[in-house]
Short mmCIF file of C-alpha atoms in Angstrom, two decimals:
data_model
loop_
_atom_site.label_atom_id
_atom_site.label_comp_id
_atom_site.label_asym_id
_atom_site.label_seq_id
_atom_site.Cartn_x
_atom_site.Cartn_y
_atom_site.Cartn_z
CA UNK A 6 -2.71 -40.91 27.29
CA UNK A 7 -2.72 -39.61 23.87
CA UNK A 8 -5.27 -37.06 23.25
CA UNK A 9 -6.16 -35.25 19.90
CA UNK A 10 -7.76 -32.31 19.32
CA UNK A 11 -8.54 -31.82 16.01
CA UNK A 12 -7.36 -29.07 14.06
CA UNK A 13 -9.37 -27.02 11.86
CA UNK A 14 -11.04 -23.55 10.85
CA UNK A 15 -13.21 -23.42 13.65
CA UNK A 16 -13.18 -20.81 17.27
CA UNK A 17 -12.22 -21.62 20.84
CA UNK A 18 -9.70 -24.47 20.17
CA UNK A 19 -6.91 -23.48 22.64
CA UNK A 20 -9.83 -23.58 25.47
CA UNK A 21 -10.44 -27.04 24.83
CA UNK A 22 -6.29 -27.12 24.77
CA UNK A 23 -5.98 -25.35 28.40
CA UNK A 24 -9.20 -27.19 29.96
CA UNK A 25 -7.25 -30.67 29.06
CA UNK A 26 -3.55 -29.24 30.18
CA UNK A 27 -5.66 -28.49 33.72
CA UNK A 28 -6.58 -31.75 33.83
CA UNK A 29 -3.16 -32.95 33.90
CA UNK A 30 -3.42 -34.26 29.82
CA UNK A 31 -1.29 -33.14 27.05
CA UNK A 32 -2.82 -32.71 23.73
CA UNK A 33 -1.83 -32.43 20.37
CA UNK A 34 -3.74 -29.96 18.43
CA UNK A 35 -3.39 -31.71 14.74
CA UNK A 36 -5.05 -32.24 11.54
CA UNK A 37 -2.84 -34.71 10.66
CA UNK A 38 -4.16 -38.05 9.45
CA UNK A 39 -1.98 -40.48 11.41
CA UNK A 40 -1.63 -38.72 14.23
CA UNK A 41 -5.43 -38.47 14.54
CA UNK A 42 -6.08 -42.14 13.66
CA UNK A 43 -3.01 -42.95 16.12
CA UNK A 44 -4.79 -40.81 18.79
CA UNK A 45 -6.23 -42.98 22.09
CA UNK A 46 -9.01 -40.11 22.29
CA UNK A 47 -10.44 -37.17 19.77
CA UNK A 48 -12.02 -34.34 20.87
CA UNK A 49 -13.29 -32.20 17.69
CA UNK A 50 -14.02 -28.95 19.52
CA UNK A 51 -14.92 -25.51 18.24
CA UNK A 52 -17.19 -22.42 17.51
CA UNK A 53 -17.91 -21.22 13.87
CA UNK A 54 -19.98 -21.32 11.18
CA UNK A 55 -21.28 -25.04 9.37
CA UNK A 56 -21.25 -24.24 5.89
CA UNK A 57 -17.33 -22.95 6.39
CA UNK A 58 -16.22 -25.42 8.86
CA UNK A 59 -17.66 -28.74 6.70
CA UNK A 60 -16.35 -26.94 3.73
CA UNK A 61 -12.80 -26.80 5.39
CA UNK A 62 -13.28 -30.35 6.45
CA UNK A 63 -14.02 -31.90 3.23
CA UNK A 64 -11.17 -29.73 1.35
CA UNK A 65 -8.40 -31.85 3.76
CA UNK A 66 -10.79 -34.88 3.51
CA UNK A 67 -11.01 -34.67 7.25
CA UNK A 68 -14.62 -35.64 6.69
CA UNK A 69 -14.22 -39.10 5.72
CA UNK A 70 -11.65 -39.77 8.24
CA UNK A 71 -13.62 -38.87 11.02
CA UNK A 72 -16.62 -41.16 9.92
CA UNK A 73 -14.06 -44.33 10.08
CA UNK A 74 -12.83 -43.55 13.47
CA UNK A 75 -12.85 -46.23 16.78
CA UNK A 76 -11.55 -44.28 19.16
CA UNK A 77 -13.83 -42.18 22.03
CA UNK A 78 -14.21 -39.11 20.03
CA UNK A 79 -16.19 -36.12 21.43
CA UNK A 80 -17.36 -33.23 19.05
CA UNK A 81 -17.88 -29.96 21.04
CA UNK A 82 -20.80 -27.01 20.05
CA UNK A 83 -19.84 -26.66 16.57
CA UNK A 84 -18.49 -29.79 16.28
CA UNK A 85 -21.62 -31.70 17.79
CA UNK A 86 -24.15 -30.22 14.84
CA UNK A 87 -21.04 -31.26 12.27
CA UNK A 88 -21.58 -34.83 13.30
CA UNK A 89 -25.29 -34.57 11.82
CA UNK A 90 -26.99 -35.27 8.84
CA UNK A 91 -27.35 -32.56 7.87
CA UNK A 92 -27.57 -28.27 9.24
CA UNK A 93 -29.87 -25.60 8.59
CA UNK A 94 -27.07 -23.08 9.53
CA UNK A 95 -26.46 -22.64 5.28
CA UNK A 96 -28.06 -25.44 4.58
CA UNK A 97 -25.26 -27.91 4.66
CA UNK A 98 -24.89 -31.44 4.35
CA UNK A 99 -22.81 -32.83 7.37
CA UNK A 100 -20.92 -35.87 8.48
CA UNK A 101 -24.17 -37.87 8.84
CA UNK A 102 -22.54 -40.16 12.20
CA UNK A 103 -26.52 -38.93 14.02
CA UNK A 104 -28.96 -39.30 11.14
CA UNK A 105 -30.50 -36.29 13.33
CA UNK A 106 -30.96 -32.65 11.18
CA UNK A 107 -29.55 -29.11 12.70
CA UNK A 108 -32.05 -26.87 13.28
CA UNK A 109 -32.62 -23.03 13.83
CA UNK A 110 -34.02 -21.50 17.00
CA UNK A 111 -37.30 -20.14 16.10
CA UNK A 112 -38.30 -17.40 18.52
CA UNK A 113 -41.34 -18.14 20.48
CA UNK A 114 -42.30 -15.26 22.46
CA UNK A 115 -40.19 -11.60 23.04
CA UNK A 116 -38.12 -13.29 25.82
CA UNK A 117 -36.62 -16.23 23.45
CA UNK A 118 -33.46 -14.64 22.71
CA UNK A 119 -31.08 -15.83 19.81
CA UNK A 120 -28.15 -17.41 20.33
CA UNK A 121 -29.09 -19.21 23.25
CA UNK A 122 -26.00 -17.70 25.41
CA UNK A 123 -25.23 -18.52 29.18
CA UNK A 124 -25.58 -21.33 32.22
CA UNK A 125 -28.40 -23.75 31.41
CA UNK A 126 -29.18 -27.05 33.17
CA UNK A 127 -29.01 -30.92 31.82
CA UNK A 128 -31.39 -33.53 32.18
CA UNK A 129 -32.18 -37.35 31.54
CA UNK A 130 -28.35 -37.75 31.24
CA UNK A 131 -27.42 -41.27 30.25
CA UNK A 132 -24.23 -43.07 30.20
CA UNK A 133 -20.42 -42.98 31.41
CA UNK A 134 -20.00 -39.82 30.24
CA UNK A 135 -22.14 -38.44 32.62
CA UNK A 136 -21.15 -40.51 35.33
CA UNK A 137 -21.47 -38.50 39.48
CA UNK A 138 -23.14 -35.94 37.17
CA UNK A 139 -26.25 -34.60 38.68
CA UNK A 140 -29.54 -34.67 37.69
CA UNK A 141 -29.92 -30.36 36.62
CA UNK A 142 -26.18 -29.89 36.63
CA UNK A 143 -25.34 -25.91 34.96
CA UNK A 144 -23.03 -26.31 31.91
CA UNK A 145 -22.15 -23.33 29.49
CA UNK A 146 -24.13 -22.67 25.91
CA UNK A 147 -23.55 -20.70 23.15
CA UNK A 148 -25.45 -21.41 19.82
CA UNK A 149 -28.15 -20.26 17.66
CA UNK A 150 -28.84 -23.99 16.22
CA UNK A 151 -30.45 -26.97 17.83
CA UNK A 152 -30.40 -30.76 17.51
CA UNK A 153 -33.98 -32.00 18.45
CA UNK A 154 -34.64 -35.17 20.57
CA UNK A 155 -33.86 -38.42 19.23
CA UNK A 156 -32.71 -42.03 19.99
CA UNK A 157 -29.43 -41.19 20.62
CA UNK A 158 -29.83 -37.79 23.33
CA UNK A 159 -28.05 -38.75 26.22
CA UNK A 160 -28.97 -34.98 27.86
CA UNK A 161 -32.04 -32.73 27.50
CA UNK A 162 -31.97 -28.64 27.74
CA UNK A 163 -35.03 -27.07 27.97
CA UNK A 164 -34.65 -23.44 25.54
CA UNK A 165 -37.59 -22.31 23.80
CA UNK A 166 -38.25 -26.48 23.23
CA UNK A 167 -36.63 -29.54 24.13
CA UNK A 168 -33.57 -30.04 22.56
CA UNK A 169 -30.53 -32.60 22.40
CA UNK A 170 -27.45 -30.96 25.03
CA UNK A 171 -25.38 -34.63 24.15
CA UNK A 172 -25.41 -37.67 22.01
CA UNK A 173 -24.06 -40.60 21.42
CA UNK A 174 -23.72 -43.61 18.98
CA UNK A 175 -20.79 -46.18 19.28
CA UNK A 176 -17.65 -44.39 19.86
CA UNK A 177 -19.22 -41.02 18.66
CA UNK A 178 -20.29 -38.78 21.88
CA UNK A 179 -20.58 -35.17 21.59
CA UNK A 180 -22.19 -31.69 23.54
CA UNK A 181 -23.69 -28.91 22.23
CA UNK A 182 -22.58 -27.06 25.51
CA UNK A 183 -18.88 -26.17 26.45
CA UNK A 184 -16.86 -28.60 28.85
CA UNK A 185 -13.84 -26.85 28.75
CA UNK A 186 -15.91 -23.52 30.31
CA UNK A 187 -18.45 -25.27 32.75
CA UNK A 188 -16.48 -24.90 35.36
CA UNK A 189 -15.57 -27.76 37.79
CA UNK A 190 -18.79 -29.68 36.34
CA UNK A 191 -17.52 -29.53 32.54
CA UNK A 192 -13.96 -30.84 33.83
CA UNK A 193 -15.94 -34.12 35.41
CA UNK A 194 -17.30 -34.62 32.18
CA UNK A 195 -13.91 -34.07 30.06
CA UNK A 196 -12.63 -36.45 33.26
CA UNK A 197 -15.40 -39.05 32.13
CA UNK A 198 -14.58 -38.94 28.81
CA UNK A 199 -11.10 -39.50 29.13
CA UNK A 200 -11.64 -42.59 31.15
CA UNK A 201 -14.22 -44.26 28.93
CA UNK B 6 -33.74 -23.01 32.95
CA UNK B 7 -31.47 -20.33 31.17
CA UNK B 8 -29.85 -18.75 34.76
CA UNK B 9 -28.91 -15.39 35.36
CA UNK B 10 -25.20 -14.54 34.98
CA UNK B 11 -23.28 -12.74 37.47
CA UNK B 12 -20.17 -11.29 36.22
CA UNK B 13 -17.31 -9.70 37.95
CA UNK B 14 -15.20 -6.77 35.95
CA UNK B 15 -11.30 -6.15 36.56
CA UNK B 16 -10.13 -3.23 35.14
CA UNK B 17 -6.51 -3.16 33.73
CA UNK B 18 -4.43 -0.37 33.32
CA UNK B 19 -0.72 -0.65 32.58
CA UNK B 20 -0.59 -4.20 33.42
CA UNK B 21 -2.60 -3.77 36.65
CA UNK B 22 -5.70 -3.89 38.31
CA UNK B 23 -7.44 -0.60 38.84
CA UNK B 24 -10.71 0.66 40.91
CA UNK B 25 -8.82 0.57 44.52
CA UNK B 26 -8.19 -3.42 44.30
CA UNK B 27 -5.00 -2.41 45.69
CA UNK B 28 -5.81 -3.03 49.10
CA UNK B 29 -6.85 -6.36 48.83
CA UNK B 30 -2.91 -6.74 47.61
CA UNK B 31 -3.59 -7.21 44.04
CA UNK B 32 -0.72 -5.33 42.57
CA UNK B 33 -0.16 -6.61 39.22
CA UNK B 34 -1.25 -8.42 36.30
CA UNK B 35 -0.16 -11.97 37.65
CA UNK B 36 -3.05 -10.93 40.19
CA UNK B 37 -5.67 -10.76 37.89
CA UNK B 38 -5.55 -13.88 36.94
CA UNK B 39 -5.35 -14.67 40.09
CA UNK B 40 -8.62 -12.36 41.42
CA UNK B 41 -10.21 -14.32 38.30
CA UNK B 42 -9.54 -17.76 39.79
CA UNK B 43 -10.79 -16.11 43.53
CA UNK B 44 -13.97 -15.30 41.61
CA UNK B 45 -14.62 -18.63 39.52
CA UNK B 46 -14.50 -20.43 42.57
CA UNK B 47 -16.91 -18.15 44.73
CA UNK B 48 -19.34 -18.75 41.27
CA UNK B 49 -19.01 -16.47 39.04
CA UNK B 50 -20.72 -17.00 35.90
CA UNK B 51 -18.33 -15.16 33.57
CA UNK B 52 -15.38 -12.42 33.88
CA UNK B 53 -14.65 -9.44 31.74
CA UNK B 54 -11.63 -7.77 31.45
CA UNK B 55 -11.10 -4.31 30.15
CA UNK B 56 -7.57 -2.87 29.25
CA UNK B 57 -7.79 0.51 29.67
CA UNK B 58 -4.20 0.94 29.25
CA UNK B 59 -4.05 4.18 26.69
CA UNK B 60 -0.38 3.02 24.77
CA UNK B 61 -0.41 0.62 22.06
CA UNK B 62 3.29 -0.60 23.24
CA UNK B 63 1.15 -2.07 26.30
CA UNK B 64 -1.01 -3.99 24.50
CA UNK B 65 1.14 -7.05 24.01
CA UNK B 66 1.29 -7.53 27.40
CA UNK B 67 -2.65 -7.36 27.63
CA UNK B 68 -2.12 -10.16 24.80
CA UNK B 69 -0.17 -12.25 27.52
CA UNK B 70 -2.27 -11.88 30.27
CA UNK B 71 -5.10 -13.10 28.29
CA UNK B 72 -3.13 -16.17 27.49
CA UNK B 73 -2.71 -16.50 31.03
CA UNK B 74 -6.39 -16.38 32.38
CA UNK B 75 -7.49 -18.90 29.06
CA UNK B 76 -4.95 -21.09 30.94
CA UNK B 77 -6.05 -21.16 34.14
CA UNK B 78 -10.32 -19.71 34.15
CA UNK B 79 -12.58 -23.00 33.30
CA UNK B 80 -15.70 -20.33 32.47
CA UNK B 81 -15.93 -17.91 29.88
CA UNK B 82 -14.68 -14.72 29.84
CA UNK B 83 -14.97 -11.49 27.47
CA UNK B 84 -11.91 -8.69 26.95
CA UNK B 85 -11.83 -5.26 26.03
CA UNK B 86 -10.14 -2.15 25.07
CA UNK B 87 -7.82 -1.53 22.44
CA UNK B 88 -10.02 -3.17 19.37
CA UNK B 89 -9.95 -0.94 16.57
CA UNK B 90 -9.78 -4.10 13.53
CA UNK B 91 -10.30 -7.69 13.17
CA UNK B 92 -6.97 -8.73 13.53
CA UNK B 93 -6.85 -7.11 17.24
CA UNK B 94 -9.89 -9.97 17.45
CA UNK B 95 -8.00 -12.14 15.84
CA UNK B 96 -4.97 -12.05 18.52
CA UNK B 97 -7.81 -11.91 21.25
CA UNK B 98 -9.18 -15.44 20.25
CA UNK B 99 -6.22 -16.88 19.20
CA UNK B 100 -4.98 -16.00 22.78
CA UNK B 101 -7.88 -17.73 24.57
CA UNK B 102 -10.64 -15.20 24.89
CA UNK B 103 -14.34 -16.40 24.34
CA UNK B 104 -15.71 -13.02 23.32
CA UNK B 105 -14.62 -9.23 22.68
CA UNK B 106 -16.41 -5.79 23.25
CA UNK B 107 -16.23 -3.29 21.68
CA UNK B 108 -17.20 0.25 22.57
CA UNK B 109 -15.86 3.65 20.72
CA UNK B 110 -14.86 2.11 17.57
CA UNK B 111 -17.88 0.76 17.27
CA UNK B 112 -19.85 3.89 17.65
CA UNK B 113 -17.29 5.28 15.40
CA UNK B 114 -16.87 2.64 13.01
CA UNK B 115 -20.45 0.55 12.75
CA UNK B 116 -19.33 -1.84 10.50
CA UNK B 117 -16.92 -3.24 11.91
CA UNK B 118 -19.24 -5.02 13.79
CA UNK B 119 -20.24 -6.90 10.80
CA UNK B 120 -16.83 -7.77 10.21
CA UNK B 121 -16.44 -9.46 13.44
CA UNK B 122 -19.80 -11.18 13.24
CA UNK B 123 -19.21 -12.21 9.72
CA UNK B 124 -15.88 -13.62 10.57
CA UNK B 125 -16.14 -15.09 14.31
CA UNK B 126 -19.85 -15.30 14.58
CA UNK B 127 -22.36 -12.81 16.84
CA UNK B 128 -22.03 -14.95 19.68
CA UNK B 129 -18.08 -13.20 20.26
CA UNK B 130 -18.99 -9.87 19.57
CA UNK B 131 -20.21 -7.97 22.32
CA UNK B 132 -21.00 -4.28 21.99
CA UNK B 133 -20.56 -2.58 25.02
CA UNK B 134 -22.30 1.04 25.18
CA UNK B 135 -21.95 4.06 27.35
CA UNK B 136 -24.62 6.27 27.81
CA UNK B 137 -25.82 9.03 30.15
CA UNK B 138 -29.24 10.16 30.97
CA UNK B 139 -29.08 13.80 30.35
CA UNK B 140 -30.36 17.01 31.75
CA UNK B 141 -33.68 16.67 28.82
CA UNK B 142 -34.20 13.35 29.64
CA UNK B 143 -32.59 11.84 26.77
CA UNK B 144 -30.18 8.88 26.54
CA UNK B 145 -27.13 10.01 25.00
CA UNK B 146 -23.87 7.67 23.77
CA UNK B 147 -20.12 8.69 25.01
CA UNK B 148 -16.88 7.68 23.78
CA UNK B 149 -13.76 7.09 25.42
CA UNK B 150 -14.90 5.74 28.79
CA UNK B 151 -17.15 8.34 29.02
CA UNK B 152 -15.09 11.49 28.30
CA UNK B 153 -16.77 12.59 25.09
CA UNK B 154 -20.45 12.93 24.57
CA UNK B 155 -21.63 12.24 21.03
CA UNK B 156 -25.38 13.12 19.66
CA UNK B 157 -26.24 9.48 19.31
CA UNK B 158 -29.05 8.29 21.31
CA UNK B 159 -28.72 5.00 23.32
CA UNK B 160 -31.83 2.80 22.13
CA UNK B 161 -30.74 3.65 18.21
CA UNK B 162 -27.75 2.54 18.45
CA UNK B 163 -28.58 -0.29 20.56
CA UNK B 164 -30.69 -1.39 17.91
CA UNK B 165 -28.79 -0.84 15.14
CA UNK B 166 -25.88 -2.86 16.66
CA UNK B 167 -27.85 -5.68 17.16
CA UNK B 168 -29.21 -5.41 13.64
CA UNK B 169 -25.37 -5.04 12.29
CA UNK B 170 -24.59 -8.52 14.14
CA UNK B 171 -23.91 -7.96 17.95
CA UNK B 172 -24.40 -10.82 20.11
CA UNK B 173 -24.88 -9.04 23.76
CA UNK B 174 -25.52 -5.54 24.87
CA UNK B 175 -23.10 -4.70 27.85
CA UNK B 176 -24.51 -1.11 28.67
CA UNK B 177 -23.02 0.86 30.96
CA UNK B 178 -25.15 4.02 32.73
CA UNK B 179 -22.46 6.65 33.56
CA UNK B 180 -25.19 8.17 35.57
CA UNK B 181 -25.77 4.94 37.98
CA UNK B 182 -22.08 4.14 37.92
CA UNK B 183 -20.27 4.52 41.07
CA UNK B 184 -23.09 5.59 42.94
CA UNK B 185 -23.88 2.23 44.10
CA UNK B 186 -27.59 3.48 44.43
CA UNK B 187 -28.81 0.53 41.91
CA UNK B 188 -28.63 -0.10 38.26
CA UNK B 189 -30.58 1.85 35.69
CA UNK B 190 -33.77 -0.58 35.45
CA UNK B 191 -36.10 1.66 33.84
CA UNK B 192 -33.73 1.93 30.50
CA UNK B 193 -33.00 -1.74 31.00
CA UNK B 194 -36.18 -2.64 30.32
CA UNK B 195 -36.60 -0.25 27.79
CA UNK B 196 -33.43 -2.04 26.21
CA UNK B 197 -35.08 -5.17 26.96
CA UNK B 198 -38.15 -4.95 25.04
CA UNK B 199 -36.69 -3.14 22.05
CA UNK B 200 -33.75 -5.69 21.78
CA UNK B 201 -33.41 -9.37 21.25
CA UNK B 202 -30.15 -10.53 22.26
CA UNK B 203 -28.91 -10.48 25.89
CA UNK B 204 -28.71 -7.93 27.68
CA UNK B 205 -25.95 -7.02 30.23
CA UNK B 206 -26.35 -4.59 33.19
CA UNK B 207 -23.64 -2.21 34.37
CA UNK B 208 -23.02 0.00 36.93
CA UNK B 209 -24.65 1.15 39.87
CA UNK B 210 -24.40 -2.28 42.00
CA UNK B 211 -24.00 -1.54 45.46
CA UNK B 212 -25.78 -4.35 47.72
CA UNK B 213 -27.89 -7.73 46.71
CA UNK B 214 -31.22 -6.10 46.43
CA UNK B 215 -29.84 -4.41 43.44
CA UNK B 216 -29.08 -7.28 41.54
CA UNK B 217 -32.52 -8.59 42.07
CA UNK B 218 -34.24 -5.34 41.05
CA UNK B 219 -31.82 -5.81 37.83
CA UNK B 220 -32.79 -8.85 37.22
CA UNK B 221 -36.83 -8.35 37.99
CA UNK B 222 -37.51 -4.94 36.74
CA UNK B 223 -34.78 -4.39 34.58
CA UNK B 224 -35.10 -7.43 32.66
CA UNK B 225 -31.43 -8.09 32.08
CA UNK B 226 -29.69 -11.46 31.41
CA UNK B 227 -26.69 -10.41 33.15
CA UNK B 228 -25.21 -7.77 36.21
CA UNK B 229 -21.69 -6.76 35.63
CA UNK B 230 -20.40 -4.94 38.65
CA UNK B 231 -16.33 -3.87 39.41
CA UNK B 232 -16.28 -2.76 43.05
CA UNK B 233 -18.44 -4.70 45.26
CA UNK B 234 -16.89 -7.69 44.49
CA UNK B 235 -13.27 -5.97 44.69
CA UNK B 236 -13.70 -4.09 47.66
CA UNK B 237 -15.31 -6.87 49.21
CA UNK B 238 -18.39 -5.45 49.99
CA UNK B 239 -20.23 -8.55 48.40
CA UNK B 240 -19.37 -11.96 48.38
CA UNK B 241 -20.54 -13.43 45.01
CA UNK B 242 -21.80 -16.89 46.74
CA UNK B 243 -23.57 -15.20 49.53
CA UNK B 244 -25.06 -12.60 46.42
CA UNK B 245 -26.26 -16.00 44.95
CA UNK B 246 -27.67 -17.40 47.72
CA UNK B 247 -29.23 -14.58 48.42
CA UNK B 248 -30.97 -14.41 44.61
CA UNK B 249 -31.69 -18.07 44.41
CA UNK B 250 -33.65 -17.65 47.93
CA UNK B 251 -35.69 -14.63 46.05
CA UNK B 252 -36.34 -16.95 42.87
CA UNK B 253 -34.50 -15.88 40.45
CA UNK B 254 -32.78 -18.48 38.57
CA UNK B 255 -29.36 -18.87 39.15
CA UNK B 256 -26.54 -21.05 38.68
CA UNK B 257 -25.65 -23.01 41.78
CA UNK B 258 -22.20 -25.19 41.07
#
């Protein structure tokens, strides 16, 4: 199978790189246009910063290439709030694929703390890509933005409110947490995706 | 529910493992990745490692273990020791790590937290502080592993880091460490209320109970602890079925 990750200015791509390798897949970490449209499966991974990231994306027109894409594609953290309309995080315009805004923690009470960093559980999980996933299965956060509830949340995560842990439209899925460091749960779900 | 973390520490010096994991036959680096694997499967939640290695010939080969446990850990893990700049981050990162602490040259050089927040994000930098409660009561910084006292008191600068960008707090109580007579709760929450970023607990771990009382009265996010888990004296599972049976919310796999 032909996997791309795609390349760009954003954190934490070689752990996406080594959680695929582990599961027996070798990527190619590319920005390059065919290669990427080529691709079987895209994973757009990454930690960083939206107004940077979008900006980098639009420079090497990345942006409208990834709007026209057919292929499973699966944005990660970073790469999830991207895929929005639009992010609070420098108040950026994004890739509008969820018509769904990026919003910013707001602190509720002392104990709400900012990012939103550790093991958290999934709910209401819909769909192949959470196929033999359970019900309150722990997957890995790290993020100081949030995507609130919509039509397309295919897993809830309960942190100061109710927000959107996946989504999904077409051939566009994506996870605010980190399946490459969940453990042996976030390799099922890599595993799902790869065999949608 | 957000669950406590549990993290296991490995020490490396000079390519291996230090804190007496030696009789457990972990000799050298190639083991640490492998005591890393040994410890994501019992469930631990993260893993830091610390070079404490003093030459800067060495560090490369810090550089290629890290490589190493990106390849083969599926959970995040933080390194240590030897940051001075952001490009010591920067080959860090780029080598796999999720996050970096930084102790000394942080107390000695504030801003360069900034730097790293500014250019990686808070969520990677992770100020670890060691502090000692002294003979007037007062919590006082060190540098260099604890070597060298400095006049700067603990909840200051714990503040001020996380005002200059920091992401987590890993503090360290050279008083509590090694004992194994339970963590320092009673700054913890101190550190707790004053701060609000995550807080992680070290030293001073020395049987279940103290993990709760970490978690419960000293109101941390996360319990680091070195040799329990090396020497064997605690199994992290049994630790976690232990915590989830006293309510606190952990992550079972």
């Amino acid at each position: 199978m032909n996997v791309a990750i795609i390349k760009y200015n954003a954190g934490n791509i070689y752990s996406v790189y080594y959680a695929l390798k582990r599961l027996g897949v070798d990527p190619t970490i590319t920005a390059n246009k065919k290669l990427l449209q080529k691709a079987d499966k895209i994973i757009f991974p990454g930690q960083g910063e939206a107004t940077m990231t979008m900006h980098y994306l639009k420079m090497h027109n990345l942006d409208e290439l990834i709007k026209k894409l057919n292929q499973p594609f699966l944005g990660i953290c970073i790469g999830m709030q991207l895929m929005c309309r639009f992010s609070e995080e420098g108040n950026v315009n994004c890739l509008n694929i969820f018509n769904i805004p990026v919003l910013k923690f707001q602190q509720k009470k002392h104990e709400d703390k900012i990012p939103h960093i550790g093991w958290n559980t999934i709910t209401n999980l819909k769909g192949d890509l959470y196929k033999n996933i359970k019900e309150k299965a722990f997957v890995y956060f790290v993020h100081s933005y949030y995507i609130p509830i919509s039509e397309h949340t295919i897993a809830t995560t309960q942190y100061i409110n109710n927000f959107s842990s996946s989504l999904q439209i077409k051939n566009f899925y994506a996870t605010q947490f980190h399946p490459e460091k969940s453990g042996e749960i976030g390799e099922k779900i890599l595993n799902n995706f790869l065999s949608l | 529910m957000l669950a406590k973390r549990i993290i296991p520490c490995l020490d490396i010096k000079d390519n291996k493992i230090v804190k007496g994991v030696n009789f457990i036959n972990f000799r050298d680096a190639g083991d640490a990745v492998e005591l890393g694997i040994q410890y994501c499967k019992e469930g631990a939640d993260e893993l830091v490692y610390l070079d404490i290695t003093a030459s800067y010939e060495k560090r490369k080969t810090f550089t290629d273990l890290v490589t190493q446990i990106a390849a083969n850990i599926n959970i995040p893990f933080t390194v240590g020791g030897g940051i001075y700049e952001l490009k010591d981050v920067d080959r860090l990162l780029n080598a796999g790590a999720d996050k970096i602490s930084i102790n000394s040259a942080a107390l000695r050089s504030p801003y360069l937290i900034e730097e790293i927040a500014k250019n990686f994000g808070n969520q990677v930098c992770v100020v670890a502080i060691d502090a000692k409660l002294e003979t007037n009561k007062k919590w006082l910084c060190y540098l260099n592993g604890g070597r060298i006292p400095t006049n700067q008191p603990l909840f200051k600068w714990a503040i001020e880091a996380e005002n200059r960008g920091a992401g987590e707090i890993l503090f360290t109580s050279i008083t509590h460490d090694g004992a194994q007579n339970g963590y320092a709760n009673e700054a913890l929450s101190i550190l707790a209320k004053s701060l609000h970023i995550p807080i992680i607990a070290s030293g001073g771990a020395g049987t279940p109970e103290h993990f709760k009382d970490v978690f419960v009265s000293g109101q941390s996010d996360a319990a680091l602890a070195a040799s329990v888990f090396h020497f064997r004296k605690i199994n992290i599972k049994n630790l976690k079925k232990f915590l989830w049976k006293e309510g606190i919310s952990i992550r079972n796999k």
